[in-house]
Amino acid sequence: MIRTPRRRREEPLDHAELARLLPAPGDPELSSDRLNGLEEHLMTEIRNLTSDTAPDASPHTASDTSPGASTGAPPVGAPARNRAPRPARRPGRRPVLVGVAAALVLAAAGVAGLAGSSGGSGRAVAPPTGAVPAPVVQVVRGSTAGLAGAVDEISGAAARAELPEPGPGQFLYVRSEVSWLVSWEGADGKNRSYVDEIHPREVWMSPDGDKGWLMEPYKEAVDRDGITLDDPEGGGRTLNSPSYDYLRTLPTDPGLLLKKIYDETGGMGNGPDQQAFSTIGDLLREQVVPPKLAAGLYRAAARIPGVVLVDDSVDAAGRHGVAIARTDEADGARTEWIFDRETYTYLGERTVQTRDAEGIEAGTVRGRTAVTDRAVVDAVKQRPAGLGDAPPSA
């Protein structure tokens, strides 16, 4: 970056003269909902770039990650093209599409943001299209009491699960209902908390992770027929860009798992403990995880400081359950992994704001997911029997 030499100006800057000589800024070209989506993507990329370039923190080991007594604790990107590089699964966020499309997004978001920042002329007078007011709930206090027993039940249920095993040429299929926070600044300059309407999201991935497809027609950036997640270069798999085949190579012992997670995510996110919790959550949210590995991941999560048990949470499908949760100390957002009270199977995820921060009031539900189907199919865009092949309703 070019910096101005440090010297005192001899004459004061005449802002009025500059305003007279320069043309008035134009109105932003993007709609309010598109702008908000781009801004969310921009912030995601900034956080991820910061994480990727930060120096590694000292690695943790399983012996120093006993549960703490904390009081508590996604997004397709915005490419305009139908084909885009396969997203890396970055911590704590929904997959985003990167590369040339992301660069265009960053540029568009920056230009629109500058245009909308002068005198309030760029502020939206209505919330983004399709957004609804974010629900606000009472924040239930989490506790470590009962956490160990609940994790025993959850990991036991995961180990006993009979999940499909993909064969050659087949694809893993995951269908979810999702809703995420949409920021909106009204004409009065005050922030409002809105969320996407709950809508379907479907992902197909080959076991090696080289081929895939995403359908989320509710999102403006995703064509109704979907977008490719193919990775023609077949890059190496990691915890933050996993495949089913990669997951099968991971240790199932909770201590070894946790050490690997801390070692490989050091310096990322909002601290090593929160990043470890987010990494495990990302592996569970939109994957078919081998049963013994899933059991090990839940036991590993229980050893992370600050992880608690929440007695009641609700997923995007309205299903109640108990939750393993942790609050991000940086912004007060608590992520809750929700499990059925009787079968202890994974239902989905919810993120709740535990304190007023960044214009979001305590109790605001920032995001919700609900996994409704996991299966093995023979091709992308093919659905399990009973779901049909017609595009899902937006």
mmCIF file of N, CA and C in Angstrom, residues 3 5 7 9-10 63 74 116 136-137 175 200 221 223 286 306-307 322-323 360 378:
data_model
loop_
_atom_site.group_PDB
_atom_site.id
_atom_site.type_symbol
_atom_site.label_atom_id
_atom_site.label_comp_id
_atom_site.label_asym_id
_atom_site.label_seq_id
_atom_site.Cartn_x
_atom_site.Cartn_y
_atom_site.Cartn_z
ATOM 1 N N ARG A 3 1.701 4.899 1.064
ATOM 2 C CA ARG A 3 1.342 5.749 2.199
ATOM 3 C C ARG A 3 1.791 7.185 1.957
ATOM 4 N N PRO A 5 3.539 10.567 2.857
ATOM 5 C CA PRO A 5 4.619 10.920 3.787
ATOM 6 C C PRO A 5 4.080 11.682 4.980
ATOM 7 N N ARG A 7 3.907 14.415 7.054
ATOM 8 C CA ARG A 7 4.259 15.824 7.170
ATOM 9 C C ARG A 7 2.986 16.614 7.406
ATOM 10 N N ARG A 9 0.245 19.384 6.904
ATOM 11 C CA ARG A 9 -0.228 20.216 5.800
ATOM 12 C C ARG A 9 0.005 21.692 6.126
ATOM 13 N N GLU A 10 0.428 22.455 5.128
ATOM 14 C CA GLU A 10 0.665 23.876 5.355
ATOM 15 C C GLU A 10 -0.642 24.636 5.386
ATOM 16 N N SER A 63 -4.990 -33.192 26.798
ATOM 17 C CA SER A 63 -4.868 -33.131 28.243
ATOM 18 C C SER A 63 -5.209 -31.774 28.810
ATOM 19 N N PRO A 74 -24.233 -19.984 6.654
ATOM 20 C CA PRO A 74 -23.971 -20.174 6.760
ATOM 21 C C PRO A 74 -23.781 -20.293 6.230
ATOM 22 N N GLY A 116 -23.091 3.816 -0.815
ATOM 23 C CA GLY A 116 -24.217 3.899 0.095
ATOM 24 C C GLY A 116 -23.890 4.521 1.421
ATOM 25 N N VAL A 136 -36.758 -13.890 18.086
ATOM 26 C CA VAL A 136 -36.045 -13.597 19.334
ATOM 27 C C VAL A 136 -36.558 -14.565 20.398
ATOM 28 N N VAL A 137 -35.657 -15.254 21.048
ATOM 29 C CA VAL A 137 -36.021 -16.258 22.043
ATOM 30 C C VAL A 137 -35.359 -15.932 23.369
ATOM 31 N N ARG A 175 -29.827 -33.244 2.474
ATOM 32 C CA ARG A 175 -30.853 -32.209 2.317
ATOM 33 C C ARG A 175 -31.111 -31.566 3.667
ATOM 34 N N PRO A 200 -35.114 -24.866 1.494
ATOM 35 C CA PRO A 200 -34.336 -26.092 1.302
ATOM 36 C C PRO A 200 -32.959 -25.834 0.709
ATOM 37 N N ALA A 221 -27.878 -15.862 -5.692
ATOM 38 C CA ALA A 221 -26.617 -16.182 -6.348
ATOM 39 C C ALA A 221 -26.589 -17.581 -6.933
ATOM 40 N N ASP A 223 -28.374 -20.407 -9.332
ATOM 41 C CA ASP A 223 -29.382 -20.673 -10.353
ATOM 42 C C ASP A 223 -30.362 -21.724 -9.857
ATOM 43 N N GLU A 286 -23.039 -30.814 7.188
ATOM 44 C CA GLU A 286 -23.435 -31.122 5.820
ATOM 45 C C GLU A 286 -22.563 -32.230 5.243
ATOM 46 N N GLY A 306 -15.433 -24.444 27.730
ATOM 47 C CA GLY A 306 -16.564 -23.590 27.390
ATOM 48 C C GLY A 306 -17.745 -24.320 26.801
ATOM 49 N N VAL A 307 -17.604 -25.606 26.501
ATOM 50 C CA VAL A 307 -18.721 -26.374 25.937
ATOM 51 C C VAL A 307 -19.689 -26.748 27.056
ATOM 52 N N VAL A 322 -32.144 -31.520 22.985
ATOM 53 C CA VAL A 322 -31.060 -31.024 23.831
ATOM 54 C C VAL A 322 -29.919 -30.599 22.921
ATOM 55 N N ALA A 323 -29.010 -29.786 23.453
ATOM 56 C CA ALA A 323 -27.956 -29.258 22.578
ATOM 57 C C ALA A 323 -26.603 -29.233 23.275
ATOM 58 N N ILE A 360 -27.145 -6.342 17.211
ATOM 59 C CA ILE A 360 -28.028 -7.504 17.325
ATOM 60 C C ILE A 360 -28.365 -7.714 18.790
ATOM 61 N N ASP A 378 -27.048 -42.264 -7.158
ATOM 62 C CA ASP A 378 -26.176 -42.655 -8.277
ATOM 63 C C ASP A 378 -25.681 -41.486 -9.119
#
